Short mmCIF file of C-alpha atoms and ligand atoms in Angstrom, two decimals:
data_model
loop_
_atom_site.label_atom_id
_atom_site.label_comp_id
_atom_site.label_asym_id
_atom_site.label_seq_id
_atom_site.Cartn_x
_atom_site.Cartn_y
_atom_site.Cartn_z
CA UNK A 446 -24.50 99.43 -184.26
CA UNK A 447 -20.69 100.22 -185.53
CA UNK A 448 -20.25 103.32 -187.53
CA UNK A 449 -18.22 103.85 -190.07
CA UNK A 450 -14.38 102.82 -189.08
CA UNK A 451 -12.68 105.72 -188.64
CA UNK A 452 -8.33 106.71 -188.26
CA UNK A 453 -7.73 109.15 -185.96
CA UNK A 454 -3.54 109.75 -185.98
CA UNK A 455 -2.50 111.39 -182.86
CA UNK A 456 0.08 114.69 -183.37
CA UNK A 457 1.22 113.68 -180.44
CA UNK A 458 4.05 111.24 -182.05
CA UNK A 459 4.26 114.05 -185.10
CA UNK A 460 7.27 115.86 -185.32
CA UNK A 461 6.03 119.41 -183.64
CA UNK A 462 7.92 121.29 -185.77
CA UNK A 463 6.29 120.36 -188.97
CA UNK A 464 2.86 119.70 -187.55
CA UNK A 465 0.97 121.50 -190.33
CA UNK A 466 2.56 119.09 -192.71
CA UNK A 467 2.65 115.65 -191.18
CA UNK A 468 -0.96 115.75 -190.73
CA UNK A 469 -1.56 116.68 -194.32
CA UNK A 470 0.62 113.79 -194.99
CA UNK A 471 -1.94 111.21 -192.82
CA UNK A 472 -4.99 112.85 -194.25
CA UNK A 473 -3.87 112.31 -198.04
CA UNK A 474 -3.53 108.54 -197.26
CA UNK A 475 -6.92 108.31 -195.69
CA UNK A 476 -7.18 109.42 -192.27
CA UNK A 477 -10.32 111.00 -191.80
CA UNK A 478 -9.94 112.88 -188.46
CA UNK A 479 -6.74 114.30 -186.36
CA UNK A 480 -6.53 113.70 -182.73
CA UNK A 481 -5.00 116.06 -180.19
CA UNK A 482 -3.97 115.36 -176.89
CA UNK A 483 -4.28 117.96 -174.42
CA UNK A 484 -1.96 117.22 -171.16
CA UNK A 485 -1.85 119.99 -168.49
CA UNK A 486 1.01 117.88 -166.06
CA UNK A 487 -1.62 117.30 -163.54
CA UNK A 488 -4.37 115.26 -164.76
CA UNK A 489 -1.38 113.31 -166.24
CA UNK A 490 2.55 113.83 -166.16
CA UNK A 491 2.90 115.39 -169.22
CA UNK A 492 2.20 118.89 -171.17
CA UNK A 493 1.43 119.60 -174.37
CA UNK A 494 -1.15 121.41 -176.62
CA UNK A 495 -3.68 124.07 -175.92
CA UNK A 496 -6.20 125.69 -178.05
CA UNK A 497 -3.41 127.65 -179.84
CA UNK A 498 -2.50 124.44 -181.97
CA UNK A 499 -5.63 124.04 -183.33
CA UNK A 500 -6.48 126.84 -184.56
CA UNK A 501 -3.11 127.02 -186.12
CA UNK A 502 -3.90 123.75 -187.66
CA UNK A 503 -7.43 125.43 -188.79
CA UNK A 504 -5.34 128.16 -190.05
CA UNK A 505 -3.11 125.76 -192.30
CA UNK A 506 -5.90 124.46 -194.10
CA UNK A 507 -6.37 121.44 -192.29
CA UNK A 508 -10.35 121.05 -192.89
CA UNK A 509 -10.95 117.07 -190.79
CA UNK A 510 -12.33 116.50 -187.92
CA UNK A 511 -9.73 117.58 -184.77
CA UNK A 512 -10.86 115.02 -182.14
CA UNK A 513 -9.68 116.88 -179.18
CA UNK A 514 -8.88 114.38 -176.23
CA UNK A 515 -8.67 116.53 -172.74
CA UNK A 516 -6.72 115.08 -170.24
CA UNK A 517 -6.80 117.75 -167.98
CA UNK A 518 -8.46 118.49 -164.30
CA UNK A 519 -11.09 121.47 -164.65
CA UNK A 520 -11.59 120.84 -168.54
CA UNK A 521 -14.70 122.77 -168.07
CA UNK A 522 -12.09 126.30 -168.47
CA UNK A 523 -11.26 125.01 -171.70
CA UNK A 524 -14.30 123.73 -173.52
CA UNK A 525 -14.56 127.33 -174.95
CA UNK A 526 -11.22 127.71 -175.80
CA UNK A 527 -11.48 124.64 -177.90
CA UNK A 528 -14.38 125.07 -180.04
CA UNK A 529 -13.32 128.91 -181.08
CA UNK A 530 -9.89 127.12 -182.03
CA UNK A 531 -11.96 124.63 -184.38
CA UNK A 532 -12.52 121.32 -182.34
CA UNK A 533 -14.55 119.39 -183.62
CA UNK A 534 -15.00 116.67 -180.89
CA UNK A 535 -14.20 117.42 -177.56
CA UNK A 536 -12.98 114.14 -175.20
CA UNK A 537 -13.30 114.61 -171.28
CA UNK A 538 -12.17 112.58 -168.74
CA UNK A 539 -14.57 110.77 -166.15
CA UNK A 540 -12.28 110.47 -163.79
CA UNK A 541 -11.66 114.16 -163.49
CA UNK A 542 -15.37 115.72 -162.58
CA UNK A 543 -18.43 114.76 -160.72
CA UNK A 544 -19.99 117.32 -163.14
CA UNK A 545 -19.59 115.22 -166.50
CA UNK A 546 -23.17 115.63 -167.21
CA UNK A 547 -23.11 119.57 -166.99
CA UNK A 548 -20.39 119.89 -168.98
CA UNK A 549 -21.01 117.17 -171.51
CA UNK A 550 -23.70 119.40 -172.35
CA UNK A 551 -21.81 122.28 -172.34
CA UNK A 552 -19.48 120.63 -175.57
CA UNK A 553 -22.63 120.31 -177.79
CA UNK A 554 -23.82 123.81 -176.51
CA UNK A 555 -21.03 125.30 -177.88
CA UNK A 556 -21.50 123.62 -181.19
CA UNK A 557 -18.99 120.38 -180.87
CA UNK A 558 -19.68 116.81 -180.66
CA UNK A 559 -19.25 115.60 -177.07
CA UNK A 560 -16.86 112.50 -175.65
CA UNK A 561 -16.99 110.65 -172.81
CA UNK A 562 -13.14 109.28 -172.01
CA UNK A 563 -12.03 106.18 -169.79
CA UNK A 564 -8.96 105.72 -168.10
CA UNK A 565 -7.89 101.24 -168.40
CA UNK A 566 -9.38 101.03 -165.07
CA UNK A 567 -12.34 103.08 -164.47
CA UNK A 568 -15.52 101.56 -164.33
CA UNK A 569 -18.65 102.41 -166.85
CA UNK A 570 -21.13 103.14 -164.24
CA UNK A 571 -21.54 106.52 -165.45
CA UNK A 572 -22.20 105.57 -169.27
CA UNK A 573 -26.06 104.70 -169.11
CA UNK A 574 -26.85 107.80 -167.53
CA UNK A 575 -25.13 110.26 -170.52
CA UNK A 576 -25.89 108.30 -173.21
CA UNK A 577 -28.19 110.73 -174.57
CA UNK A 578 -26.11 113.51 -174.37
CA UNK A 579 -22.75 111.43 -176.04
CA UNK A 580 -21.59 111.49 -179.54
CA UNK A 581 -18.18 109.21 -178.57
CA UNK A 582 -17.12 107.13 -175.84
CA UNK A 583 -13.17 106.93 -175.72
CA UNK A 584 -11.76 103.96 -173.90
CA UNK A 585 -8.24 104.19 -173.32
CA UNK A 586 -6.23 101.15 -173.74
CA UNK A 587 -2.90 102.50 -171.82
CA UNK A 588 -2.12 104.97 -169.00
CA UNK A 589 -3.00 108.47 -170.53
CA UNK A 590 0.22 110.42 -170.60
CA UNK A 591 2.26 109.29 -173.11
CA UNK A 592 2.28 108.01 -176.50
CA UNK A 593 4.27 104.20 -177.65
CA UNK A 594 3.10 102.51 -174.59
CA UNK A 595 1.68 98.67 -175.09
CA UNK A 596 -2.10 98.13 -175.42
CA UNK A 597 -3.41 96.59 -171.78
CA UNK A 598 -4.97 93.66 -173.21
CA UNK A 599 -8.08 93.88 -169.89
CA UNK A 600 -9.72 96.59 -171.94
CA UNK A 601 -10.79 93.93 -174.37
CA UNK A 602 -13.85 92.83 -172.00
CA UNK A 603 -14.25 96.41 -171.42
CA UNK A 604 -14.72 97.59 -175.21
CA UNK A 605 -17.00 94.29 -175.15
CA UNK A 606 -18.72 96.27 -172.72
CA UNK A 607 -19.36 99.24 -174.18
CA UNK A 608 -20.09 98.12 -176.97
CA UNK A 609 -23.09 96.42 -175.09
CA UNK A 610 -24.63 99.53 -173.70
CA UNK A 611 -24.35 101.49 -176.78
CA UNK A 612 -25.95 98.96 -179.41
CA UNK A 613 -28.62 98.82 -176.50
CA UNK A 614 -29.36 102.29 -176.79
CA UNK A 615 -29.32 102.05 -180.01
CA UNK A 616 -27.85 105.50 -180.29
CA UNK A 617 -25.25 106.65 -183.19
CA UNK A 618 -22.30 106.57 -180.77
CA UNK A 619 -18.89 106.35 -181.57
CA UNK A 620 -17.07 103.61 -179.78
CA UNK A 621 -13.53 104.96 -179.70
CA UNK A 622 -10.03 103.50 -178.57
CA UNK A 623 -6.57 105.09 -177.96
CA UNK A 624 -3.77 103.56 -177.13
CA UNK A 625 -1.32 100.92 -177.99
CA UNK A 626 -2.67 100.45 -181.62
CA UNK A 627 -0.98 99.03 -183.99
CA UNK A 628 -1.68 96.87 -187.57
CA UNK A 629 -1.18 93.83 -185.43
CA UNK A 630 -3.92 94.07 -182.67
CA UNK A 631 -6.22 96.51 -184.71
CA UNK A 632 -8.49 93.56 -186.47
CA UNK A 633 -9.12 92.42 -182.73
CA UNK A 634 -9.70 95.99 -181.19
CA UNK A 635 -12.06 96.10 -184.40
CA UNK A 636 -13.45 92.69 -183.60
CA UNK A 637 -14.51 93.93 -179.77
CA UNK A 638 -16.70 96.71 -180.72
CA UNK A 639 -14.59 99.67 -181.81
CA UNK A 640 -15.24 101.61 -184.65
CA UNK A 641 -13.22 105.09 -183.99
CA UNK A 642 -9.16 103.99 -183.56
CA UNK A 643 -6.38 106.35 -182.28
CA UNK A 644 -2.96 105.68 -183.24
CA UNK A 645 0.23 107.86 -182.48
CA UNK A 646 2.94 106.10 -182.42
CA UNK A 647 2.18 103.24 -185.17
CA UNK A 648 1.93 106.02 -187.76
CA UNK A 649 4.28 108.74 -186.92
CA UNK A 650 7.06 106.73 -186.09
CA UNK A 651 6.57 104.36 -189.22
CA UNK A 652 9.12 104.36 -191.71
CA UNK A 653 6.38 105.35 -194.17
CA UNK A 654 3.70 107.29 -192.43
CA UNK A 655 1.16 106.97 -195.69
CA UNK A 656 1.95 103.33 -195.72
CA UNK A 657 0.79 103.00 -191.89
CA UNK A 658 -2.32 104.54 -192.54
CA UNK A 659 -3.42 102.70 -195.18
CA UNK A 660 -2.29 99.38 -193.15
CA UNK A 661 -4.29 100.40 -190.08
CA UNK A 662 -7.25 100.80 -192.69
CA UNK A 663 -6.88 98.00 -194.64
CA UNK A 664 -7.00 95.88 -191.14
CA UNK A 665 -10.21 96.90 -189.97
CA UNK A 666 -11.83 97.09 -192.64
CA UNK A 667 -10.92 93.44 -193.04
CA UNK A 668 -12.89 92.49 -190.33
CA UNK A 669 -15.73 95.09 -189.84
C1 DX5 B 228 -2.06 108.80 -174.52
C2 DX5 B 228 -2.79 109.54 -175.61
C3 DX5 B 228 -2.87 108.74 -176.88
C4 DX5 B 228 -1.51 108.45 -177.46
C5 DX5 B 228 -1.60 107.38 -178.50
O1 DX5 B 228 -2.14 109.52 -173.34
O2 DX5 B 228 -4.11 109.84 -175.23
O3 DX5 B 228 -3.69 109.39 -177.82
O4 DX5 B 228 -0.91 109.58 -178.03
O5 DX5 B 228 -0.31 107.04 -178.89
P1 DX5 B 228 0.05 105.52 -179.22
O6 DX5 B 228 -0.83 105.10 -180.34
O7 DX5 B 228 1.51 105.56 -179.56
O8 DX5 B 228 -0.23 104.71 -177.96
ZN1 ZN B 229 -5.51 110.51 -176.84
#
């Protein structure tokens, strides 16, 4: 079954330098988590945020849910890190271990929920057999690296998917998707199966950031 839709803004498209206060700005107009994109320019061609960032967030006041999204190789040397800082959710990529199951169980040892994440084009053989141990499965719905890319409309069968397995399990698992979102394909990402939506670039680049937010709510709730 769907949870509760939920907005998860991604500081990567915030302006870096006023990070504190851009993501107050999305969480007054309704967006009930933060999402931070680790890069580590090897997993994917790109750097940006460690541990540090949250906890200065933490430290700011900023009380939501930071829905930590690693897309790193070893992200086992950080799931520590992460959790001290203030994670709350903790993403890791499929692709990047043949030891998901250890250390998916590692992220709820340490006290955060734990997410399984998806690259456009990996399979989801390796879903039914973490199920148990999953609080959030993350499909991406773009090439992990960069934020303002265009949604790859083949994930649509694939959040289909997923949403399959986890109404089968019948487990409280969040269905998330990151990437490409915007108020114009949201009611159909919605319609698929997803109940958790990332979106960078459709908020922080909006002329009105507040406005955005409320937008992206207003669309899936329209349809949920
Ligand atoms: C991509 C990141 C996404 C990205 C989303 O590697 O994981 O979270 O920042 O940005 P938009 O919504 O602009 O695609
Ligand atoms: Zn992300």
């Amino acid at each position: 079954m769907k949870q509760s839709p939920i907005i998860s803004p991604s500081l990567l498209s915030a302006n870096f330098a006023q990070l504190a206060n851009e993501a107050a700005e999305v969480i007054d107009a309704g967006a009930q988590w933060l999402h931070v994109d680790v890069m580590d320019n090897h997993f994917v061609p790109n750097l940006t945020m460690g541990p540090i960032v949250c906890e200065a967030l933490r430290r700011s006041g900023i009380t939501v849910p930071l829905d930590v999204h690693l897309m790193v190789t070893n992200p086992e040397n950080l799931i520590d890190a992460f959790a001290k800082a203030g994670a709350s959710i903790i993403s890791i990529h499929a692709e990047v271990t043949p030891h998901l199951d250890k250390y998916v169980q590692h992220i709820r040892d340490v006290g955060c929920k734990a997410g399984l994440a998806l690259n456009p084009s990996t399979p989801l053989h390796h879903i039914p057999y973490l199920l148990e141990k999953l609080d959030m499965v993350l499909i991406m719905s773009v090439n992990p690296g960069f934020s303002g890319q265009r949604f790859i409309p083949a994930v649509f069968d694939k959040i289909r998917h997923v949403r399959e397995m986890i109404d089968h399990s019948g487990l409280p698992i969040r269905l998330c998707v990151d990437g490409g979102i915007t108020v114009d394909n949201m009611a159909s990402v919605s319609r698929a199966g997803a109940d958790t939506f990332v979106a960078g670039s459709a908020v922080f680049n909006a002329q009105n950031k507040q406005t955005a937010v409320k937008q992206l709510i207003a669309s899936v709730d329209g349809c949920s």
